[in-house]
PDB file of C-alpha atoms in Angstrom:
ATOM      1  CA  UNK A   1     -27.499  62.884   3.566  1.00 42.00           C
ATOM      2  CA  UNK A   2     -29.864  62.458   6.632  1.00 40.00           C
ATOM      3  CA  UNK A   3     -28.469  60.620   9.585  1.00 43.00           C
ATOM      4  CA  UNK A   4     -29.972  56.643   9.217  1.00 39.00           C
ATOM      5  CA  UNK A   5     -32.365  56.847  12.779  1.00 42.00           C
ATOM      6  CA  UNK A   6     -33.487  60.100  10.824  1.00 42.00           C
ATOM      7  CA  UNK A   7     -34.486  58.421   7.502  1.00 36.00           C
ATOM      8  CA  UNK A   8     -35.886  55.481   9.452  1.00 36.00           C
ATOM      9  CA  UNK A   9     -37.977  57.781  11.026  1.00 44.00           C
ATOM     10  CA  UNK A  10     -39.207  59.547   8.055  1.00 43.00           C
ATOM     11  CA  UNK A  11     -39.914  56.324   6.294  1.00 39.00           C
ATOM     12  CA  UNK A  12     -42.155  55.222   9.051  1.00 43.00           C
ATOM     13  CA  UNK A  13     -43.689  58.413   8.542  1.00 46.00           C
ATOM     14  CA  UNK A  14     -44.348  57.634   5.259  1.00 44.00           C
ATOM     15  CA  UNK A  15     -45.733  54.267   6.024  1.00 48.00           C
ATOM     16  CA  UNK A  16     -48.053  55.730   8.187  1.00 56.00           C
ATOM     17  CA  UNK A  17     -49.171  58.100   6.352  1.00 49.00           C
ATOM     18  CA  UNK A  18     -49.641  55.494   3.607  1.00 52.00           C
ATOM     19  CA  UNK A  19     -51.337  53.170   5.741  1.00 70.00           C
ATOM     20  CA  UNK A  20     -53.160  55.398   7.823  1.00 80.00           C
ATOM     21  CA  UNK A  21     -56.815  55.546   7.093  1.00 95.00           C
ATOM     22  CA  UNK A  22     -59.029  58.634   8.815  1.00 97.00           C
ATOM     23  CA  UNK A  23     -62.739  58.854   8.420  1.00 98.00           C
ATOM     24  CA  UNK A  24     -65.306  61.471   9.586  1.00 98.00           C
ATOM     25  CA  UNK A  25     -68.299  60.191  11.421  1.00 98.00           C
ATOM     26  CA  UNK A  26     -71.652  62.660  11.055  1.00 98.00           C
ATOM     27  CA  UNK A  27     -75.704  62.124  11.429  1.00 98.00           C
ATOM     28  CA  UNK A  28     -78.678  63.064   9.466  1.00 97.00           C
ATOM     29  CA  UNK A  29     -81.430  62.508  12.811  1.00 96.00           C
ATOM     30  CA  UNK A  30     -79.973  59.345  13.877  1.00 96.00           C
ATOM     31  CA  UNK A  31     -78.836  57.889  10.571  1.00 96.00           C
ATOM     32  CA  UNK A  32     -75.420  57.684  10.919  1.00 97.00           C
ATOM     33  CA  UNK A  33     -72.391  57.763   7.785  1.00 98.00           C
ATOM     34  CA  UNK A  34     -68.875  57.409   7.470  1.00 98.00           C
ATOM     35  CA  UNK A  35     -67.685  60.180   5.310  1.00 98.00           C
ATOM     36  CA  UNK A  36     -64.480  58.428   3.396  1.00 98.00           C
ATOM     37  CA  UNK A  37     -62.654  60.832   1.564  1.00 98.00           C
ATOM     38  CA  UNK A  38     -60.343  59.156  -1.655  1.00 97.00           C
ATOM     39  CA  UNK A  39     -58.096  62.287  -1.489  1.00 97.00           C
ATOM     40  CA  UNK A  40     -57.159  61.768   1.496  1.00 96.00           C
ATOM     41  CA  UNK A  41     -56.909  57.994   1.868  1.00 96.00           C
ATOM     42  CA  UNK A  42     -55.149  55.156   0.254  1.00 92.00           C
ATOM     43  CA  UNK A  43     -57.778  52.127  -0.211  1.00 94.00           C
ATOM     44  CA  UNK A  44     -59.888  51.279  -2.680  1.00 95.00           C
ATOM     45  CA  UNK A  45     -63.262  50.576  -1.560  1.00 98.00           C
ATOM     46  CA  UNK A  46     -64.943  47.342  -2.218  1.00 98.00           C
ATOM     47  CA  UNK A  47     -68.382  45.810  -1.143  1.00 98.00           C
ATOM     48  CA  UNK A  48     -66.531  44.012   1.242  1.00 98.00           C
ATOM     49  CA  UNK A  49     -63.995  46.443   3.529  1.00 96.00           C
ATOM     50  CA  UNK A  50     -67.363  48.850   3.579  1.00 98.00           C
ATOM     51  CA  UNK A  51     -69.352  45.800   4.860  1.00 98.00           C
ATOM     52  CA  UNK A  52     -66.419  45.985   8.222  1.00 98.00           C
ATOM     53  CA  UNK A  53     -66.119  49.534   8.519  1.00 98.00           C
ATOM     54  CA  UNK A  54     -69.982  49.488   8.775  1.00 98.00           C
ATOM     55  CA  UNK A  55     -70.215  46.682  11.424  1.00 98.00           C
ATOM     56  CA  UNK A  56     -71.220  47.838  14.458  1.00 97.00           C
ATOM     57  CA  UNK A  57     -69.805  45.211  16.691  1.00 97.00           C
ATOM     58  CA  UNK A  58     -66.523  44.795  14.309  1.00 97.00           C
ATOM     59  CA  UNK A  59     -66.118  47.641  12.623  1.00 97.00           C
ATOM     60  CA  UNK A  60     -66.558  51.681  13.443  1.00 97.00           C
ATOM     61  CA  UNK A  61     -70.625  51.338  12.814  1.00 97.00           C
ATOM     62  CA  UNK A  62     -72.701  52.996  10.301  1.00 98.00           C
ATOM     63  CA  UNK A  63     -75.624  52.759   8.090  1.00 97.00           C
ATOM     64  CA  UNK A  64     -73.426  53.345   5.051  1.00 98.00           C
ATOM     65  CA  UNK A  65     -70.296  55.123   3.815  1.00 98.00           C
ATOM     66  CA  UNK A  66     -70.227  57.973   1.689  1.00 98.00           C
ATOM     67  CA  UNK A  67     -67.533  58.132  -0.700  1.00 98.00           C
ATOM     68  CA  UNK A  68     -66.169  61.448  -1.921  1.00 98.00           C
ATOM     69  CA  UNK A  69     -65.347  63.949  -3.458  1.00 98.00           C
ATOM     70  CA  UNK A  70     -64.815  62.362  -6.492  1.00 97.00           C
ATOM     71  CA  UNK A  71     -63.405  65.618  -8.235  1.00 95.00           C
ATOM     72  CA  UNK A  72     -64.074  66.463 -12.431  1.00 93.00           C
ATOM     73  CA  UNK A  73     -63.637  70.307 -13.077  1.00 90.00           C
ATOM     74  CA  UNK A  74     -66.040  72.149 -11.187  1.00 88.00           C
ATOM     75  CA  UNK A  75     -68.113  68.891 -11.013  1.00 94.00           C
ATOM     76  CA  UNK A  76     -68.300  67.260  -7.099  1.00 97.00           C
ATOM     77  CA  UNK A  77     -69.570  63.618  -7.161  1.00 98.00           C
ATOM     78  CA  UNK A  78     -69.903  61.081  -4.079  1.00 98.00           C
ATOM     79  CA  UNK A  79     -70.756  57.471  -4.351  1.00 98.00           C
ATOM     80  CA  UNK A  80     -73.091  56.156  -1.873  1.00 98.00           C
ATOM     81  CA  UNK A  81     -72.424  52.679  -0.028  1.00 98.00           C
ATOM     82  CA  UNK A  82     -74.825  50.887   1.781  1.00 97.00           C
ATOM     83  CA  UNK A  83     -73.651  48.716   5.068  1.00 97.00           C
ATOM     84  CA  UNK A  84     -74.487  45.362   3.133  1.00 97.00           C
ATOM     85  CA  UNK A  85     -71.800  47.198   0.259  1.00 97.00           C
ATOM     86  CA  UNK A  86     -74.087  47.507  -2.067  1.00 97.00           C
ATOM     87  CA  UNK A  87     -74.280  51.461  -3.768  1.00 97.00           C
ATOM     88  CA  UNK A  88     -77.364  53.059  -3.582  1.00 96.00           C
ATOM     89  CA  UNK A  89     -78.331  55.496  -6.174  1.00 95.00           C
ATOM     90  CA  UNK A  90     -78.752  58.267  -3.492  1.00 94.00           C
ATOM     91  CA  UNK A  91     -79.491  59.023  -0.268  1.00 96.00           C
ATOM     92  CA  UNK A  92     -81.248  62.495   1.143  1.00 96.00           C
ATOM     93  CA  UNK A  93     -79.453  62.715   4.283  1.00 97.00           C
ATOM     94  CA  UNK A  94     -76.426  61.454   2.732  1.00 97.00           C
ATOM     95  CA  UNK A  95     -76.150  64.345   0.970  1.00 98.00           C
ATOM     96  CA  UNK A  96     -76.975  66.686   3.599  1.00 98.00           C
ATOM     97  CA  UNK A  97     -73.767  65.155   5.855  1.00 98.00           C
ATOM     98  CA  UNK A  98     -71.891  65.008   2.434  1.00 98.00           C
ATOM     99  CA  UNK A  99     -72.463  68.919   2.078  1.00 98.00           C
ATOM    100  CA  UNK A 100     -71.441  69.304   5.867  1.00 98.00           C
ATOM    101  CA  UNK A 101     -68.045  67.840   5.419  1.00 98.00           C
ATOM    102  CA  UNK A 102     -67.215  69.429   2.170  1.00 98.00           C
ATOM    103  CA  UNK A 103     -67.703  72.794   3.990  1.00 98.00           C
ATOM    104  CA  UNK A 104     -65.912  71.216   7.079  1.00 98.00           C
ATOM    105  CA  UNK A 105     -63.026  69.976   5.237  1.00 97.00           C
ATOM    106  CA  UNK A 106     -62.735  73.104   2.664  1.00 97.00           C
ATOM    107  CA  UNK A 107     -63.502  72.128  -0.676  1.00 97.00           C
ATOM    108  CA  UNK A 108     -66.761  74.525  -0.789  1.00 96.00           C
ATOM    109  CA  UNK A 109     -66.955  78.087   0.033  1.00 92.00           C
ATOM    110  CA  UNK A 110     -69.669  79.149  -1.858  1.00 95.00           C
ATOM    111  CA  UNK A 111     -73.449  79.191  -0.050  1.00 96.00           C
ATOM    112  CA  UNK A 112     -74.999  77.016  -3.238  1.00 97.00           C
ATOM    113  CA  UNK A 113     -73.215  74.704  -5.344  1.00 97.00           C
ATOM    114  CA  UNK A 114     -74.243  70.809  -6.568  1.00 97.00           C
ATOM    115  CA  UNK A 115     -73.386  67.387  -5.607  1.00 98.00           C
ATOM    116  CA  UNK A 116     -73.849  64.728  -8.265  1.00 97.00           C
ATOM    117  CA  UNK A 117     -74.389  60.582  -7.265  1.00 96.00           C
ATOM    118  CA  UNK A 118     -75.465  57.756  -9.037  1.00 94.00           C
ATOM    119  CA  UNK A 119     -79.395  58.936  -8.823  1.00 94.00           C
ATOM    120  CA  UNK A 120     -78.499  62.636 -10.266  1.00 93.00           C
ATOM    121  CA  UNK A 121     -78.096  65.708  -9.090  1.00 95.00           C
ATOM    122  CA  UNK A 122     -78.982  67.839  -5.532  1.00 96.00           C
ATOM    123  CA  UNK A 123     -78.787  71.393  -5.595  1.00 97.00           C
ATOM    124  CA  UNK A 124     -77.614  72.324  -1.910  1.00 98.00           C
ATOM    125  CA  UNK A 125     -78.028  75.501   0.311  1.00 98.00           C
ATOM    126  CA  UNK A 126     -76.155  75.943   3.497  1.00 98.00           C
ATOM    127  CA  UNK A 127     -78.803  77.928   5.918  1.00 98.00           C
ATOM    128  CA  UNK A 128     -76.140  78.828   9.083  1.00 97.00           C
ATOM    129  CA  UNK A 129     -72.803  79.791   8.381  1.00 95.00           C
ATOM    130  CA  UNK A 130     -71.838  76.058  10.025  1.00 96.00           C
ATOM    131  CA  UNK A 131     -73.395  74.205   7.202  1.00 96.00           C
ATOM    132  CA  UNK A 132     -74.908  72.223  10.096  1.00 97.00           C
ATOM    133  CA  UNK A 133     -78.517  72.838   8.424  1.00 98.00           C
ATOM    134  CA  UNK A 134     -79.064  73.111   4.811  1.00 97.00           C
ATOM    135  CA  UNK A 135     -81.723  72.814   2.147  1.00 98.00           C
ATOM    136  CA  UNK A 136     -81.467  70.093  -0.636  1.00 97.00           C
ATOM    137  CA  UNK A 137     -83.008  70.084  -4.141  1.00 97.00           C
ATOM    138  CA  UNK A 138     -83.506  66.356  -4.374  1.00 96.00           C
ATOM    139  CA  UNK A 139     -84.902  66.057  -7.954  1.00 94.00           C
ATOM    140  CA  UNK A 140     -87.958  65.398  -9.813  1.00 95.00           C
ATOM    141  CA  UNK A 141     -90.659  62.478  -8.596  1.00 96.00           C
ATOM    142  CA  UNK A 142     -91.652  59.535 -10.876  1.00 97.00           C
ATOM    143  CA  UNK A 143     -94.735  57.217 -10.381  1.00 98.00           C
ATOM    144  CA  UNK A 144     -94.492  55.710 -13.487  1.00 98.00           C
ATOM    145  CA  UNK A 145     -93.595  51.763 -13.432  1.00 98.00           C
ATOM    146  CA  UNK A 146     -90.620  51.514 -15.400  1.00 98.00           C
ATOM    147  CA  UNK A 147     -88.718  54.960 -14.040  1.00 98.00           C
ATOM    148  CA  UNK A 148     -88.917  53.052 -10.112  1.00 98.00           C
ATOM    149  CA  UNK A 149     -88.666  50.339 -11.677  1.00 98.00           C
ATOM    150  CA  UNK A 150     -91.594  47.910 -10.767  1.00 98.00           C
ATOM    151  CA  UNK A 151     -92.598  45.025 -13.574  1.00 98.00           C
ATOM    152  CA  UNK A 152     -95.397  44.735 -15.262  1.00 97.00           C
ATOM    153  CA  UNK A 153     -97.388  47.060 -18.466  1.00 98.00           C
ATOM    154  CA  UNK A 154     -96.253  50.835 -17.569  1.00 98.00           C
ATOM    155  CA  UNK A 155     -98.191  52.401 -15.601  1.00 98.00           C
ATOM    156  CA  UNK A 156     -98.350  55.489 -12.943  1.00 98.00           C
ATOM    157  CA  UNK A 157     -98.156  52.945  -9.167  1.00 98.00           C
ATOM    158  CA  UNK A 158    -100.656  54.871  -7.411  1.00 98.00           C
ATOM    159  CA  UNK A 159    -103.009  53.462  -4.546  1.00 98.00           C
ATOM    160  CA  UNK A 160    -102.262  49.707  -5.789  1.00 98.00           C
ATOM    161  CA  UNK A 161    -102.986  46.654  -4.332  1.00 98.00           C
ATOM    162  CA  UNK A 162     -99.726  44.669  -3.367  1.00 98.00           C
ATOM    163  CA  UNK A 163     -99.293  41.526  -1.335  1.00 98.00           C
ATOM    164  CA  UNK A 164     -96.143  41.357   0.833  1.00 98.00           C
ATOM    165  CA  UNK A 165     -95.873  37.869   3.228  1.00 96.00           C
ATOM    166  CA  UNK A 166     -99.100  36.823   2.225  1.00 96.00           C
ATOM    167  CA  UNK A 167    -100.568  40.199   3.376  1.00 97.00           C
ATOM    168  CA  UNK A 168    -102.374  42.908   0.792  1.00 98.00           C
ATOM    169  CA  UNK A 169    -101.338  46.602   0.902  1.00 98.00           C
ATOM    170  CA  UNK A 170    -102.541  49.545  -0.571  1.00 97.00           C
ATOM    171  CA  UNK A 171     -98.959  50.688  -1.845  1.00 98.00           C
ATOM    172  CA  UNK A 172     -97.819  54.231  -3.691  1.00 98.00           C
ATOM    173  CA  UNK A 173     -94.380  53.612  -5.769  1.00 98.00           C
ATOM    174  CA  UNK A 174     -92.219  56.152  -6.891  1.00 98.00           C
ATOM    175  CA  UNK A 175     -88.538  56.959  -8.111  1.00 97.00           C
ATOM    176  CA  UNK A 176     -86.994  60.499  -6.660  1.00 96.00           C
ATOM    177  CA  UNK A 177     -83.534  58.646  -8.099  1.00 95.00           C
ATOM    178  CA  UNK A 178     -84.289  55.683  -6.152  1.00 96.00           C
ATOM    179  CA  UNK A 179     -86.760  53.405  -5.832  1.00 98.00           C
ATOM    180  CA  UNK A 180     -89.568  53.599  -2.939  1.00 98.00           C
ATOM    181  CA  UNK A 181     -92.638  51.559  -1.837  1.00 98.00           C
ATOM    182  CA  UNK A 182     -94.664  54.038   0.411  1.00 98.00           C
ATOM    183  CA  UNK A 183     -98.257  52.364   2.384  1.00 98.00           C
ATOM    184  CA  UNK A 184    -100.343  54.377   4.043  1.00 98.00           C
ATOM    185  CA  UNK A 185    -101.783  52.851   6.909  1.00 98.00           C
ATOM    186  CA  UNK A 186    -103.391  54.221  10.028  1.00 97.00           C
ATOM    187  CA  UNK A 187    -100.803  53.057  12.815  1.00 97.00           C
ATOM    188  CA  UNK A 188     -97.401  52.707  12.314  1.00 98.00           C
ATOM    189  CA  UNK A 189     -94.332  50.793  14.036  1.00 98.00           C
ATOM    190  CA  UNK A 190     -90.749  49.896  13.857  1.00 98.00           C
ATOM    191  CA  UNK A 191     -91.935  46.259  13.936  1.00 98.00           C
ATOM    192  CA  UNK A 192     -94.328  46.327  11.539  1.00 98.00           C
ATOM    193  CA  UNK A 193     -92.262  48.170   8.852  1.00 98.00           C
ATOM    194  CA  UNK A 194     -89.546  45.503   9.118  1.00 98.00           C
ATOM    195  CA  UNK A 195     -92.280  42.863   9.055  1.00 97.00           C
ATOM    196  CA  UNK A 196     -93.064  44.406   5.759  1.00 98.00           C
ATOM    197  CA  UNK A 197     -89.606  45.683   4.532  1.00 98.00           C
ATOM    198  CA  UNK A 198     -88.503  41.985   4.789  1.00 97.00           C
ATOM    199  CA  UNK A 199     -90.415  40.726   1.975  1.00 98.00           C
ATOM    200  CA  UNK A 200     -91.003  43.954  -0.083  1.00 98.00           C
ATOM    201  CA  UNK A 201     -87.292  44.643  -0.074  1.00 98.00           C
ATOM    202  CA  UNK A 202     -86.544  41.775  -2.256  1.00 97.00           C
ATOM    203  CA  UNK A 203     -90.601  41.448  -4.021  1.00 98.00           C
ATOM    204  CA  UNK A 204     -90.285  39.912  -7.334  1.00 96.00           C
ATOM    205  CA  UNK A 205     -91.997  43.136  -8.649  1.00 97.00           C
ATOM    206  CA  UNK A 206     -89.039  45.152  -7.818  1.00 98.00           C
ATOM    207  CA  UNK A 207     -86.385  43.816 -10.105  1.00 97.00           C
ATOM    208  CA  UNK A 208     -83.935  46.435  -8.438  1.00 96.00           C
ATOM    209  CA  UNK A 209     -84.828  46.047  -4.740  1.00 97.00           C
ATOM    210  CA  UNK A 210     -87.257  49.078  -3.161  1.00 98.00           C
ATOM    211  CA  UNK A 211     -87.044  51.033  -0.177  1.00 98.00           C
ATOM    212  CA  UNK A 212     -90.099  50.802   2.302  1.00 98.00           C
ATOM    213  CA  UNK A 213     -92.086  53.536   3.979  1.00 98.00           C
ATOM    214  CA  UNK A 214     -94.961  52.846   6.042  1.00 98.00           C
ATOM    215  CA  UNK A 215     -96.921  56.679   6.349  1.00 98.00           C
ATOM    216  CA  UNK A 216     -99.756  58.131   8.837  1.00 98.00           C
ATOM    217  CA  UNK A 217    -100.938  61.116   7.705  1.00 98.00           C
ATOM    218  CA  UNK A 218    -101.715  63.549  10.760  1.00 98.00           C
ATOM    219  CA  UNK A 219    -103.114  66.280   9.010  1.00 98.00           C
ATOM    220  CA  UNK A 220    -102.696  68.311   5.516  1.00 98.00           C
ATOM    221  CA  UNK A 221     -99.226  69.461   7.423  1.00 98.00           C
ATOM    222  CA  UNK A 222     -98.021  66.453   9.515  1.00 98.00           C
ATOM    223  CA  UNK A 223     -97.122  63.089   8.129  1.00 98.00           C
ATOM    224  CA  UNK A 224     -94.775  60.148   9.958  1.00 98.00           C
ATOM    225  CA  UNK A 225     -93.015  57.512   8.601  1.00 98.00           C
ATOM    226  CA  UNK A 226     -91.165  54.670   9.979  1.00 98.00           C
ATOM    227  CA  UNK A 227     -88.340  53.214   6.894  1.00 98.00           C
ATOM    228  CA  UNK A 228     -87.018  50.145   6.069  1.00 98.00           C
ATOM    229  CA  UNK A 229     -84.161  50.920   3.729  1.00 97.00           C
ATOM    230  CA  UNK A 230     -82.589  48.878   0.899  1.00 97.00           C
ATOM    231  CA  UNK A 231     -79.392  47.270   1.565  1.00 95.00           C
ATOM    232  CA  UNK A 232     -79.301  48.456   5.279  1.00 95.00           C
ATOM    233  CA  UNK A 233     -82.853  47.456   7.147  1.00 96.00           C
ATOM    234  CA  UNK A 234     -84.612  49.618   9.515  1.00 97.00           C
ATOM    235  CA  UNK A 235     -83.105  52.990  10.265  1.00 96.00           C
ATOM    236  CA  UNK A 236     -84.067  56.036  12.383  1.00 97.00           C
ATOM    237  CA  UNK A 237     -84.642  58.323   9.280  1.00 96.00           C
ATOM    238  CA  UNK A 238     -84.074  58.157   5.646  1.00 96.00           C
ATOM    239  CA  UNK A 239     -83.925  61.773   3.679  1.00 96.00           C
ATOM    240  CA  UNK A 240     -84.985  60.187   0.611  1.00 96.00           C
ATOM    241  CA  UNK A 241     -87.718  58.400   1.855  1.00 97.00           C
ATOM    242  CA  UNK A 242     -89.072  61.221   3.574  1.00 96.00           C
ATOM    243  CA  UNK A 243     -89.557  62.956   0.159  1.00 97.00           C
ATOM    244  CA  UNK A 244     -91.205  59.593  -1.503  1.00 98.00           C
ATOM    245  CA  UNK A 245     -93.350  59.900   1.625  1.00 98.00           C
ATOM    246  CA  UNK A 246     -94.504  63.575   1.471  1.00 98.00           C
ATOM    247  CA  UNK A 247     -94.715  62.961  -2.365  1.00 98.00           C
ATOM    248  CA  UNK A 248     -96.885  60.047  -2.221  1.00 98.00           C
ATOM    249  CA  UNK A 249     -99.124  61.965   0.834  1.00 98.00           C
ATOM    250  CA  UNK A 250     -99.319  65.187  -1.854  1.00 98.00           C
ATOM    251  CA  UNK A 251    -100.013  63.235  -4.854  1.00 98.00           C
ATOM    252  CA  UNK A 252    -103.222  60.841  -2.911  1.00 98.00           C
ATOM    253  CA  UNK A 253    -104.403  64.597  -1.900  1.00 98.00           C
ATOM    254  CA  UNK A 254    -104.068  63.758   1.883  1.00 98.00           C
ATOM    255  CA  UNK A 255    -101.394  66.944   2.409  1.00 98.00           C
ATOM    256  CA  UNK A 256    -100.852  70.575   1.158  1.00 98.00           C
ATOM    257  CA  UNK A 257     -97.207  70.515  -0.849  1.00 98.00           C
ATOM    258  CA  UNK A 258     -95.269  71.683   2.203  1.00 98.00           C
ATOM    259  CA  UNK A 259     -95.208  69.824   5.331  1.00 98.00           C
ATOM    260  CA  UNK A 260     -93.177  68.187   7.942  1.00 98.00           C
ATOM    261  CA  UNK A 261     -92.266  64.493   7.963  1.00 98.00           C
ATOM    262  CA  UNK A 262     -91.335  63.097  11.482  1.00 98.00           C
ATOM    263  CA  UNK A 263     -89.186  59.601  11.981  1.00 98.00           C
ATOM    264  CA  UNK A 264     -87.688  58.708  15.139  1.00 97.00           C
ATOM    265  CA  UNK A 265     -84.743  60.411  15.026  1.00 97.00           C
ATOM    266  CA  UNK A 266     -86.222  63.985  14.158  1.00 97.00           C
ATOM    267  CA  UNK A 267     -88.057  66.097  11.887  1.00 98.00           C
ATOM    268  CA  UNK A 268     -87.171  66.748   8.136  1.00 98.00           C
ATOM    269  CA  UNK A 269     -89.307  70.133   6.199  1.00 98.00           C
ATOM    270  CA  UNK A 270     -90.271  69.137   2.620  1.00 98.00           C
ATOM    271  CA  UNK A 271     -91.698  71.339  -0.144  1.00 98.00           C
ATOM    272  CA  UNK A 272     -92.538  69.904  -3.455  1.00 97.00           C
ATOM    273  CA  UNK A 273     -92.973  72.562  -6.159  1.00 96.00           C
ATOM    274  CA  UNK A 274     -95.043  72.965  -9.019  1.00 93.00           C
ATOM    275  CA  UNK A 275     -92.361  70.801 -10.975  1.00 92.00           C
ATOM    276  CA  UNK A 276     -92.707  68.125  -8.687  1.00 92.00           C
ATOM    277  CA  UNK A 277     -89.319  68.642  -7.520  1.00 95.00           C
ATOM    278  CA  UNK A 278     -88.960  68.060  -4.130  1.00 97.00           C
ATOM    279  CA  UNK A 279     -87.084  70.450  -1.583  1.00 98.00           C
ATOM    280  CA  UNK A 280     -85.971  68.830   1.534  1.00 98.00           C
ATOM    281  CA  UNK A 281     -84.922  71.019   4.570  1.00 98.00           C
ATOM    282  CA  UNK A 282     -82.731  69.377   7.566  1.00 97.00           C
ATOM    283  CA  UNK A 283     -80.180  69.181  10.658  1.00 97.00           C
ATOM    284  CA  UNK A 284     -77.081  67.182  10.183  1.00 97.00           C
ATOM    285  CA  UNK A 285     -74.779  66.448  13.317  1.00 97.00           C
ATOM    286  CA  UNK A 286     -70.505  66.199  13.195  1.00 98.00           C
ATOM    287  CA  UNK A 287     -69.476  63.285  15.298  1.00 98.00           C
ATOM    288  CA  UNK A 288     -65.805  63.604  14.984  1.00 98.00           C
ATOM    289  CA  UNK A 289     -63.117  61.557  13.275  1.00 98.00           C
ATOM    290  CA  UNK A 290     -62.194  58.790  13.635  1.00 97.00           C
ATOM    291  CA  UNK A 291     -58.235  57.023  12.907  1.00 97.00           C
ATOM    292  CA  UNK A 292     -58.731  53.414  12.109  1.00 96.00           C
ATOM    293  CA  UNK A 293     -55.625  51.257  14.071  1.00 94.00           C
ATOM    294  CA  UNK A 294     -52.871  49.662  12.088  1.00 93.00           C
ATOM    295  CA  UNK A 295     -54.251  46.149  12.907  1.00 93.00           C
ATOM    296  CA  UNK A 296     -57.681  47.435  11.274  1.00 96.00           C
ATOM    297  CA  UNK A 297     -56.519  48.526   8.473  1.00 95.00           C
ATOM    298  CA  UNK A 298     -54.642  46.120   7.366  1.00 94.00           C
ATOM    299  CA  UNK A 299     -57.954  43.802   7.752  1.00 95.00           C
ATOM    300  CA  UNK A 300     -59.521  46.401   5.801  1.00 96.00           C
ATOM    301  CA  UNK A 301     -56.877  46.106   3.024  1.00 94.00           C
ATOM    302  CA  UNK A 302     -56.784  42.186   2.985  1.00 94.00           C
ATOM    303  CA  UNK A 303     -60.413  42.314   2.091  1.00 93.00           C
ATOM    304  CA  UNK A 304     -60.954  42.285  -1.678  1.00 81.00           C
TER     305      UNK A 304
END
């Protein structure tokens, strides 16, 4: 029988390591996750406790959470949460950080494997022996109407007029998994892209919400893009976007099929094959991780 200060001891242990949550903290060019791993924690997620953890003034600070692995077989799935707690059906640099810390935390060994959200599947390859850069299959593009989805008769959203606060817009929609609202314009701005995000976000044509790109083309090689994202606002660079972007650019015949897309925070190499599936080549950054404090967590709990 253990001594009573040592099994008050171990059940504090035990408490802790109950209540104890730990999250990892890495960057896709500026836009910034919380990788929350269910294995490893004890919380249930809700729109709510993602909303805190995501507040930067309150909270750790993030642009979203990814959620995962969620573990079936062979199968690896995440589940992406935006900082308002709503789920997006993908994200392109989530997936790159979500890669990172599966390598990081040693659940993959293998150079090429698959991780599956709510928007399907991306076929990942780790390109340094870090995993700190990696290529990502993101999927097939869709311009038709009801894959974004965008109301009206069906119809490929190419080059069509739009009006957003009043103002008309020559806008490109397409689904890569999620939806996306890319204008090409000939100067671009954080200010005017959340002048514009604000009321296309929420546009009664998108019954599901839209993500906003505004695009210069620089030449058949060079496009940038400033991103309003849905659920989270304006952010220093969006994966997914970036491949709505270049596939928008390709399919108006403004760019060859591989180019680079620059955002703020960095530089992103796409591809788009002969399938229209788009390849998406990248840097993701390790932060470190991060132990939320008792007090925290218990706020975090509280929160249904």
């Amino acid at each position: 029988m253990l001594p009573v200060s040592r099994a008050v001891e171990q059940t504090a242990d035990m408490e802790d390591i109950y209540m104890r949550i730990v999250v990892e903290k890495y960057h896709g060019l500026g836009n910034d996750y919380l990788v929350y791993d269910p294995n490893k924690n004890k919380l249930k997620l809700t729109p709510s406790n993602v909303q805190l953890m995501c507040n930067r003034n309150f909270g750790v600070g993030a642009d979203g959470v990814l959620e995962g692995p969620i573990l079936d077989g062979e199968q690896i799935s995440m589940v992406v949460w935006n900082p308002d707690g709503s789920v997006a059906e993908k994200s392109g640099n989530g997936v790159r950080i979500f890669a990172k810390y599966l390598k990081d935390a040693g659940y993959v060994q293998k150079k090429d494997f698959t991780i599956s959200s709510q928007g399907g599947e991306a076929a990942i390859h780790y390109l340094n022996e870090e995993g700190t850069r990696l290529k990502a299959s993101m999927g097939k593009v869709s311009f038709w109407s009801d894959d974004v989805p965008v109301e009206g008769p069906r119809r490929e959203i190419i080059n069509e007029t739009m009006v957003f606060g009043r103002i008309p817009y020559p806008v490109t929609c397409l689904s890569i998994g999620n939806p996306h609202c890319v204008i090409l314009m000939d100067e671009i701005s954080k200010d005017l892209v959340c002048r514009i995000g604000r009321y296309s976000e929420s546009a009664k044509q998108f019954p599901e919400k839209i993500n906003t790109q505004i695009m210069k083309v620089l030449d058949r090689t060079h496009i940038q893009t400033e991103v309003y994202e849905r659920g989270a606002g304006y952010t220093l660079a969006s994966g997914s976007g970036c491949c709505a972007a270049a596939a928008a650019a390709y399919r108006l015949g403004l760019t060859d099929p591989k180019m680079f897309v620059q955002m703020p925070g960095g530089t992103l190499e796409l591809e788009i094959d002969g399938e229209g599936v788009v390849h998406m080549t990248g840097d993701v950054g390790y932060v470190g991780t991060i132990k939320l404090g008792s007090h925290f967590t218990e706020q975090l709990r509280a929160l249904k």
